[in-house]
Short mmCIF file of C-alpha atoms in Angstrom, two decimals:
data_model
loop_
_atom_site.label_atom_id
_atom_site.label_comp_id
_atom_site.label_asym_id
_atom_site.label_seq_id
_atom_site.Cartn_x
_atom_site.Cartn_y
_atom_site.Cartn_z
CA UNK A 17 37.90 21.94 11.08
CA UNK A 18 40.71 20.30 12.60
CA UNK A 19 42.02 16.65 10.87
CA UNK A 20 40.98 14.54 13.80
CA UNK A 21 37.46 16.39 14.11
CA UNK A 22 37.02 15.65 10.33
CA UNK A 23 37.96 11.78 11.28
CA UNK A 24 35.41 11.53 13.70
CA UNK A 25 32.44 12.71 11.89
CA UNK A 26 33.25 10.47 9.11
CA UNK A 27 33.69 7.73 11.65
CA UNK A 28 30.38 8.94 13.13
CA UNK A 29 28.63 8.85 9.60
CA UNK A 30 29.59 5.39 8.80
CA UNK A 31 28.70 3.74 12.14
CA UNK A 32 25.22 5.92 11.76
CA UNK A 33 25.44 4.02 8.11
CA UNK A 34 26.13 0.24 9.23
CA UNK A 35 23.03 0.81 11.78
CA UNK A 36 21.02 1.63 8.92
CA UNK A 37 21.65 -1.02 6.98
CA UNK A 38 21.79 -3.75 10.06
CA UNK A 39 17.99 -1.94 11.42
CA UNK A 40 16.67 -2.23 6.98
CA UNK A 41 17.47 -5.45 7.31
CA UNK A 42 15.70 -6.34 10.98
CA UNK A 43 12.91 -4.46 10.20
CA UNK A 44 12.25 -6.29 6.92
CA UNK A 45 12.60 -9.56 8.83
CA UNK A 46 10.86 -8.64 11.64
CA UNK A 47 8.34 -6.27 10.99
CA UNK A 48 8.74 -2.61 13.07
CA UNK A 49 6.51 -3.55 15.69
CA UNK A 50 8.26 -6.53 16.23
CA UNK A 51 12.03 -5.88 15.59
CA UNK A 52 13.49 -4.63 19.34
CA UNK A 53 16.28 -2.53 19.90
CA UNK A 54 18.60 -5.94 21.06
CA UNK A 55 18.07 -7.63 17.95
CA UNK A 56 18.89 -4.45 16.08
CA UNK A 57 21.86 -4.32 17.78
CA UNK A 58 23.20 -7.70 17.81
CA UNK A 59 22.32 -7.54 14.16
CA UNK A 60 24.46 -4.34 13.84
CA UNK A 61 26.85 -6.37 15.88
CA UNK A 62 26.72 -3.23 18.47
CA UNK A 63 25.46 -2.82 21.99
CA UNK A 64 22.38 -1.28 22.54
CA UNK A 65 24.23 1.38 24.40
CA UNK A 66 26.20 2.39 21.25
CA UNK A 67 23.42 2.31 19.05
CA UNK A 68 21.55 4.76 21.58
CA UNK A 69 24.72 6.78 21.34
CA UNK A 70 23.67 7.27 17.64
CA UNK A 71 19.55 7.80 17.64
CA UNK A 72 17.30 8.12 20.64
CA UNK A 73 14.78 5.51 19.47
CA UNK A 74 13.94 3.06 17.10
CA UNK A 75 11.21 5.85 15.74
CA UNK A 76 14.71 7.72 15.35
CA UNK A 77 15.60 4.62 13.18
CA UNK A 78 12.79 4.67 11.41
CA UNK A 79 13.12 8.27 10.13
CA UNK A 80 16.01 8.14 9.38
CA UNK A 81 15.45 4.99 6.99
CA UNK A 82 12.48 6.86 5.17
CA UNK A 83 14.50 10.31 4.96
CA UNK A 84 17.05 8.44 3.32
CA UNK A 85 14.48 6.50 0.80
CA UNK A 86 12.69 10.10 0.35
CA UNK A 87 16.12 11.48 -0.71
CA UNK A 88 16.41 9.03 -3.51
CA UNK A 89 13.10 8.77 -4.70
CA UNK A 90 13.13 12.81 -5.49
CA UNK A 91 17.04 12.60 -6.72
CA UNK A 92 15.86 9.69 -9.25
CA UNK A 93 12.31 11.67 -9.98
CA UNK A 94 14.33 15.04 -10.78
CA UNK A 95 16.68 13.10 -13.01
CA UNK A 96 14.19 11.90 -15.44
CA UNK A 97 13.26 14.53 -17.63
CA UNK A 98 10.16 13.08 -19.26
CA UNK A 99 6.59 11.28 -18.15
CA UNK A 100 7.17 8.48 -21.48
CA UNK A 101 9.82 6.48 -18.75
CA UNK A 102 7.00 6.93 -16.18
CA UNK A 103 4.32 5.49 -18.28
CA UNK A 104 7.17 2.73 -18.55
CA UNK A 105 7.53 2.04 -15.09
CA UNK A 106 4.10 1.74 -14.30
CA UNK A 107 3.43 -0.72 -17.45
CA UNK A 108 6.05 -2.85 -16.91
CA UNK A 109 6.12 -2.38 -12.84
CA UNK A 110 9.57 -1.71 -12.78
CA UNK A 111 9.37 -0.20 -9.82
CA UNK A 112 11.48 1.48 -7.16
CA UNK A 113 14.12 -0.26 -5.25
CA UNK A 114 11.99 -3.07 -3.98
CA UNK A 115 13.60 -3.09 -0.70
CA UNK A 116 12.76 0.47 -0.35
CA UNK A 117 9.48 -0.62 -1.22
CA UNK A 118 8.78 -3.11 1.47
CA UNK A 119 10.32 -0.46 4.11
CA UNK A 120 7.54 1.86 3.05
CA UNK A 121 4.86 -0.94 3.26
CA UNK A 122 5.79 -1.43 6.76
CA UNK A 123 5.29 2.42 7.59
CA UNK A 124 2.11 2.37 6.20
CA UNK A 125 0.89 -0.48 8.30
CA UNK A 126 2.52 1.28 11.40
CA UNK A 127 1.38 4.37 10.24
CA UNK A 128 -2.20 2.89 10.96
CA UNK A 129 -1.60 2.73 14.68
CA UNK A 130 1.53 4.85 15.08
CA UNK A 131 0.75 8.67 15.01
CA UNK A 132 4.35 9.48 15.14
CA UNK A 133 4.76 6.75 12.62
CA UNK A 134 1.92 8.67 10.30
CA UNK A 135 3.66 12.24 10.90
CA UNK A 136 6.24 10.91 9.36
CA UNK A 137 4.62 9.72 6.76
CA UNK A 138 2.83 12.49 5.99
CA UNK A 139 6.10 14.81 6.30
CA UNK A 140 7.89 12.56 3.46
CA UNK A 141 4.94 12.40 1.33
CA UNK A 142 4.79 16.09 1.34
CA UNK A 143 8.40 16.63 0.38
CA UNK A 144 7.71 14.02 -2.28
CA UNK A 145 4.63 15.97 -3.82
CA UNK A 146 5.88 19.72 -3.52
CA UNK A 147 9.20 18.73 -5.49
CA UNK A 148 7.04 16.57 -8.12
CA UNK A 149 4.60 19.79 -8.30
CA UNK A 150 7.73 22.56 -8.66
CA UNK A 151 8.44 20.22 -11.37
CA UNK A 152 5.53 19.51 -13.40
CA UNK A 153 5.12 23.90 -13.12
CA UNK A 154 8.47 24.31 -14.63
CA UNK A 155 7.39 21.84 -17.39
CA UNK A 156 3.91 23.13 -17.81
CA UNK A 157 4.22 26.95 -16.94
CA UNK A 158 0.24 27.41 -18.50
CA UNK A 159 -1.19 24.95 -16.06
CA UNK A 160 -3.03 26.90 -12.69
CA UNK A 161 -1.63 25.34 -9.55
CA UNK A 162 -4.71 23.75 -8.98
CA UNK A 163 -4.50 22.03 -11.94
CA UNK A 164 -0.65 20.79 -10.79
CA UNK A 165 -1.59 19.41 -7.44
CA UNK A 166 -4.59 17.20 -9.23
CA UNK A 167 -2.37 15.64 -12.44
CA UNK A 168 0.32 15.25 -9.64
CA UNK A 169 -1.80 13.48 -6.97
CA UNK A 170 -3.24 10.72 -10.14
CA UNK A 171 0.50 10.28 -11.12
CA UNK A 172 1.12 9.71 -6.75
CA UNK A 173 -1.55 7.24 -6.93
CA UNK A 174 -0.88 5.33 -10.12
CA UNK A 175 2.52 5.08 -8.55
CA UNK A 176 1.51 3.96 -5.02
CA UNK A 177 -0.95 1.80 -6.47
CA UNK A 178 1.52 0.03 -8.97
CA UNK A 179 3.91 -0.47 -5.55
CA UNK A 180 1.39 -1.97 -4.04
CA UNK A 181 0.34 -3.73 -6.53
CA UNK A 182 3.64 -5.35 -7.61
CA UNK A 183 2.78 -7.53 -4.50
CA UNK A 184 0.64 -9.65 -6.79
CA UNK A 185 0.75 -11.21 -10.25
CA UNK A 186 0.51 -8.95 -13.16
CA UNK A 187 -2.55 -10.39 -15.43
CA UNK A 188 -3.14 -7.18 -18.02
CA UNK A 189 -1.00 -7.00 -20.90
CA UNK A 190 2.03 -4.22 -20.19
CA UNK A 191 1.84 -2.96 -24.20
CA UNK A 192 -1.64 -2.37 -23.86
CA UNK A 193 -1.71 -0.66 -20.64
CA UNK A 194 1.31 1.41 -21.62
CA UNK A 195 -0.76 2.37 -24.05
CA UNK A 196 -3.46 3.77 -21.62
CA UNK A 197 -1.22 5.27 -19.61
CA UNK A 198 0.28 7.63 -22.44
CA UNK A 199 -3.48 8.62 -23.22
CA UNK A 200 -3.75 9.15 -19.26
CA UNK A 201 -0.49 11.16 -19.19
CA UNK A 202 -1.61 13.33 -22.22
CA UNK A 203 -4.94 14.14 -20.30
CA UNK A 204 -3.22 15.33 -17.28
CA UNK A 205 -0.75 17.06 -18.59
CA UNK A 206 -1.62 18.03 -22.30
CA UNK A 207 -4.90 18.96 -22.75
CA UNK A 208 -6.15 22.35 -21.56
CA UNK A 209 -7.69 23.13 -18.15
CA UNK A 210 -10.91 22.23 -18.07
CA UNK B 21 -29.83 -32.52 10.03
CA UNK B 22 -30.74 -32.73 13.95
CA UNK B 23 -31.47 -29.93 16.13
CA UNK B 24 -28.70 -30.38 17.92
CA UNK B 25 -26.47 -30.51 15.27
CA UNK B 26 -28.02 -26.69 13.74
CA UNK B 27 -27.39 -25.85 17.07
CA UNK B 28 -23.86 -26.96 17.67
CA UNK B 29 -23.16 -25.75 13.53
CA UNK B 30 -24.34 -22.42 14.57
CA UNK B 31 -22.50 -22.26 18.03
CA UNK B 32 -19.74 -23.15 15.91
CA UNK B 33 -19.85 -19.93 13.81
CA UNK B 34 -20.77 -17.79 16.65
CA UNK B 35 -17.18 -18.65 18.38
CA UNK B 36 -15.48 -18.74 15.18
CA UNK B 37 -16.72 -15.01 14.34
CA UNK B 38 -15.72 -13.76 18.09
CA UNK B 39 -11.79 -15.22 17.47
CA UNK B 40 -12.19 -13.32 14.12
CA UNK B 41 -13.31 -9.81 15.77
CA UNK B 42 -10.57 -10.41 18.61
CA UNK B 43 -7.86 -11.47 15.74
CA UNK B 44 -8.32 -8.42 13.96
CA UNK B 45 -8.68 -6.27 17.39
CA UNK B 46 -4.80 -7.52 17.85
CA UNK B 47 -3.64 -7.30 14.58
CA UNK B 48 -4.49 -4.08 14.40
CA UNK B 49 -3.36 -3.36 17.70
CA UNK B 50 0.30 -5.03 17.03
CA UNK B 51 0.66 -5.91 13.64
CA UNK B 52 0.11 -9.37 12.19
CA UNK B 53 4.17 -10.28 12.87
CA UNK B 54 4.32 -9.41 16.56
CA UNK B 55 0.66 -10.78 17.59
CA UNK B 56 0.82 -14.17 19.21
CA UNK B 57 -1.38 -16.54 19.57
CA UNK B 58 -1.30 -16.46 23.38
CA UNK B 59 -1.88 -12.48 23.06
CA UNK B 60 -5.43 -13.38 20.38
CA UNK B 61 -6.53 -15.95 22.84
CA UNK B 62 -6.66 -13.62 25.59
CA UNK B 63 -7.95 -10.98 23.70
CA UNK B 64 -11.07 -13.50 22.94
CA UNK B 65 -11.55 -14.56 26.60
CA UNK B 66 -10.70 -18.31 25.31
CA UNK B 67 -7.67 -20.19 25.93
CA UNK B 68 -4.97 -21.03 23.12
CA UNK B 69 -6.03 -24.63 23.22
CA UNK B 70 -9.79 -23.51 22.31
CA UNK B 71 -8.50 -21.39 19.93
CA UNK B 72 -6.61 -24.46 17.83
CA UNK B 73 -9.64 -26.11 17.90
CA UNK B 74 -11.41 -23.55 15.34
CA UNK B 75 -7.91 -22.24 13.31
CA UNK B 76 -4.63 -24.45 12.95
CA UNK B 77 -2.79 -21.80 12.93
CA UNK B 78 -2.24 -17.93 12.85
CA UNK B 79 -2.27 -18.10 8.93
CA UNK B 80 -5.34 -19.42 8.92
CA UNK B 81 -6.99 -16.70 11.15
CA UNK B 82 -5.29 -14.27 8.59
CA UNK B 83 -6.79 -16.30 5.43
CA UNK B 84 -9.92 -16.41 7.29
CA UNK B 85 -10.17 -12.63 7.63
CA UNK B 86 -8.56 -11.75 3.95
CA UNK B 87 -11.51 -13.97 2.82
CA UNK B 88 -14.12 -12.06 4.82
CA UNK B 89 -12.82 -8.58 3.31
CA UNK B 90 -12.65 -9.88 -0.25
CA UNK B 91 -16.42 -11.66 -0.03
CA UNK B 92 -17.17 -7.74 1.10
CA UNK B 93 -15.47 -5.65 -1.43
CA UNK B 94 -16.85 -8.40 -4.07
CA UNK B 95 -20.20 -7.79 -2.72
CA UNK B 96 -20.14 -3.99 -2.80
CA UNK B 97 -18.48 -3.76 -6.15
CA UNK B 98 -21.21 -6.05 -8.02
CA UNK B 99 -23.92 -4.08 -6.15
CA UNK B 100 -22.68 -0.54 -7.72
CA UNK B 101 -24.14 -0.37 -11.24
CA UNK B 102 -21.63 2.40 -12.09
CA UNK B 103 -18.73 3.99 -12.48
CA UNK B 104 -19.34 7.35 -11.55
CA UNK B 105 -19.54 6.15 -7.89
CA UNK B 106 -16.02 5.29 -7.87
CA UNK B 107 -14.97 8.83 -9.55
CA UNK B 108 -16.30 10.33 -6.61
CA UNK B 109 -15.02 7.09 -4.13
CA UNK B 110 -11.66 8.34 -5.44
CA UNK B 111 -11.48 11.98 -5.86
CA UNK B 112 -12.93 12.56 -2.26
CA UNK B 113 -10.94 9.35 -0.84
CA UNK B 114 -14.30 7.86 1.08
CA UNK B 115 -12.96 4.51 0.69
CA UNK B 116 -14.25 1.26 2.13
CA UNK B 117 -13.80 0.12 5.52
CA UNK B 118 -10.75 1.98 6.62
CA UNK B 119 -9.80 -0.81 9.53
CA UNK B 120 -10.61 -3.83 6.62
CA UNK B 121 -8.02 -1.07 4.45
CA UNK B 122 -5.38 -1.20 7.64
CA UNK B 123 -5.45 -5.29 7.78
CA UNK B 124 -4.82 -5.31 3.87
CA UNK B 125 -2.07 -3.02 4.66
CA UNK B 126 -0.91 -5.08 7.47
CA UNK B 127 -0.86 -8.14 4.74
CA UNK B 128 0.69 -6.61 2.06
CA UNK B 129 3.61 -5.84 4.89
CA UNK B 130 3.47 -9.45 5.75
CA UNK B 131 3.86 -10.63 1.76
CA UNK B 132 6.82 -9.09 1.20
CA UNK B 133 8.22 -11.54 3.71
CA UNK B 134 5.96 -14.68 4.73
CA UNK B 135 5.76 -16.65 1.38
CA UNK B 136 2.60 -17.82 2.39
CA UNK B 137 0.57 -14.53 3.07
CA UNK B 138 2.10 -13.43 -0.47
CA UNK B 139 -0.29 -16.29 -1.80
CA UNK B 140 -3.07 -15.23 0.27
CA UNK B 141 -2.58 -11.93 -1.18
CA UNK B 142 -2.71 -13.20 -4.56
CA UNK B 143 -5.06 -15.44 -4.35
CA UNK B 144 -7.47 -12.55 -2.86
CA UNK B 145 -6.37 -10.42 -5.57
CA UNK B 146 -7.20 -12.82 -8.66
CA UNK B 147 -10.97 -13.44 -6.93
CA UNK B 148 -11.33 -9.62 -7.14
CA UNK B 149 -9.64 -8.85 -10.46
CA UNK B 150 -12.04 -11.68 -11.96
CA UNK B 151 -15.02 -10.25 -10.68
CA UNK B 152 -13.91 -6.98 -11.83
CA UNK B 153 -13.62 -8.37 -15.57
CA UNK B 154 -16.83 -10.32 -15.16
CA UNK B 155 -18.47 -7.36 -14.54
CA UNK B 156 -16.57 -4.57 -16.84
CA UNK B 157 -17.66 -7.71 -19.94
CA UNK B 158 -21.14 -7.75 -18.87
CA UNK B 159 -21.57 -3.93 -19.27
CA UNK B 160 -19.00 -3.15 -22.28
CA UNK B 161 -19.84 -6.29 -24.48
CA UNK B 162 -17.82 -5.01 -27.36
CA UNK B 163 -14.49 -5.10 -25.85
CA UNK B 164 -11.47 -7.86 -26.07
CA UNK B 165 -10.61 -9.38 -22.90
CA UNK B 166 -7.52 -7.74 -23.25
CA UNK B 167 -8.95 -4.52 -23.12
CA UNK B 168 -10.88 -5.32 -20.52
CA UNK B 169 -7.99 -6.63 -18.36
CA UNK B 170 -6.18 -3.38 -19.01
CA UNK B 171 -8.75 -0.85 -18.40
CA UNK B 172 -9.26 -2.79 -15.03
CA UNK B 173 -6.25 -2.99 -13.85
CA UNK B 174 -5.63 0.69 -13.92
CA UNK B 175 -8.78 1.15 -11.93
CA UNK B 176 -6.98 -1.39 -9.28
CA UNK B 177 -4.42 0.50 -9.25
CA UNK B 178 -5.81 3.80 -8.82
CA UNK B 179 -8.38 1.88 -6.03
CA UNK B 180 -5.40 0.70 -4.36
CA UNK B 181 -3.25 3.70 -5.08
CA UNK B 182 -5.68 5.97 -2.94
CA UNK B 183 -6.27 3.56 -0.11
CA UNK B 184 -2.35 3.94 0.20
CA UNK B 185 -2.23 7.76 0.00
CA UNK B 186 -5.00 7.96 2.56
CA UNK B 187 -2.51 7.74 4.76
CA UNK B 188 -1.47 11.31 4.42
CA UNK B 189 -3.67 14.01 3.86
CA UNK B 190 -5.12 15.20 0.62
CA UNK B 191 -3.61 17.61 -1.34
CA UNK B 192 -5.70 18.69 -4.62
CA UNK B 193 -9.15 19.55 -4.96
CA UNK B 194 -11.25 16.78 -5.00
CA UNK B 195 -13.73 18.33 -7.28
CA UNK B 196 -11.20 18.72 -9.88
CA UNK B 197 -9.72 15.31 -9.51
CA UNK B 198 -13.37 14.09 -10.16
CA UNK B 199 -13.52 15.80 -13.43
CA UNK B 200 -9.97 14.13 -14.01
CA UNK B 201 -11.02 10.74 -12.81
CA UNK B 202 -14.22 11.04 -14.92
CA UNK B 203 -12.21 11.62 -18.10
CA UNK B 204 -9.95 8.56 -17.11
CA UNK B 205 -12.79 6.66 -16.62
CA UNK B 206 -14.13 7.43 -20.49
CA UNK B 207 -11.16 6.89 -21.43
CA UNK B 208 -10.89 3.22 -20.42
CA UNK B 209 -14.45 2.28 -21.02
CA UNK B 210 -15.68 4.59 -23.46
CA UNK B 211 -13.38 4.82 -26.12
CA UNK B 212 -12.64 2.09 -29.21
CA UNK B 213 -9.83 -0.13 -29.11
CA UNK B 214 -6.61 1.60 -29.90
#
């Protein structure tokens, strides 16, 4: 690859970067349905004909933002080697990146009355779950895949339900629900298939 | 009170429930952000002015119709005398109203930026969670309040959790997430104080 080829994609990759961040922060503002392709651009500080240069459509925008947010949720899910920093998470809430967080809100409401919107949707949470499953198999090698997909999918929805529920004020104690969530974790994933 | 003034009290919520169906009709339809009060009163066959005569603003519509789900979900959750309904509520996803589940949705998206539908939200949330510990006393007399506030806020969680992931489609059994959410539930209730 010739030096001034190598230039350009990097030049390419960090203009495709700046959009990002300029259409994360529009769409947080705004809301997806409402944010338009002008305002994206004057918030990029762009026209819109360079930011069509870069992706077709604001649903390009969009899938781009949750591929990235996907990317980091299984990077940070692959780095932890044990459930006790889950149960941790969910106890205390300390949740994902709560930016992220919003984002996703927002897909799920447009996912409601966007199909491409849900495909999307669907296509990230399925990446999400078949890289949690490989690795809940590697750590439980006994467990029938049957058995996987269930503990996984509780684990998805304590997690999805603590996201959501960070929206509101915590009013259980977080010692005595970690608590309950190790005896939860040992029933999914410690006692034998039943 | 007069006749006329049942009637004209009654005519009253007649026209108020209309705006309500035709709010949510847009909301759904464009989000809470994007929907304007020009677009609502059209969608009611009224005019803006009539409109501002039942609801000083959009907020209001939006606390009016928060209200109406929460009175609901209240309702149906003190008419279920057990748990075992919301095992199976869960493991096979047949949630509540799934267009009262898309306007929650569209809130929580709305929170994260509109300081004053993140107190809607809560305030929503605090009339459930109390009826929810009202109820979980009544039947499990023996347990602290801090128990109680525990072991119901994981079932929040895992209620809103799967609303969430009904987004996407289901991935384990549902049968054997039963038998999993049955053991969660004995754990929470039916076990001593740890």
């Amino acid at each position: 690859m010739s030096i001034q080829r190598t230039a350009r994609d990097a030049r390419h990759r960090l203009r495709q970067d700046e959009i990002i961040v300029a259409a994360r922060r529009c769409f947080r503002q705004h809301g997806f349905h409402a944010a338009s392709m002008a305002q994206l651009a004057s918030e990029a500080q762009l026209s819109v004909g360079q930011i069509y240069r870069y992706f077709t459509n604001k649903d390009a925008i969009i899938e781009e933002i949750v591929k990235r947010i996907v990317d980091s949720r299984v990077h940070e899910m692959l780095a932890t080697s044990s459930n006790v920093h889950l149960c941790e998470l969910l106890a205390w809430r300390q949740m994902q990146n709560s930016d992220d967080e919003a984002l996703m809100m927002e897909v799920a409401a447009e996912a409601t009355r966007n199909p491409r919107i849900a495909k999307m949707m669907a296509d990230a949470d399925e990446r999400m779950f078949r890289h949690a499953c490989e690795k809940a198999s590697r750590m439980h090698p006994g467990f029938s895949a049957e058995r996987i997909h269930a503990s996984v999918e509780i684990i998805a929805v304590l997690v999805d339900g603590t996201s959501y529920r960070r929206l509101t004020p915590q009013k259980a104690s977080p010692e005595r629900l970690y608590t309950l969530y190790q005896h939860i974790n040992d029933l999914l994933f410690k006692t034998e298939e039943s």
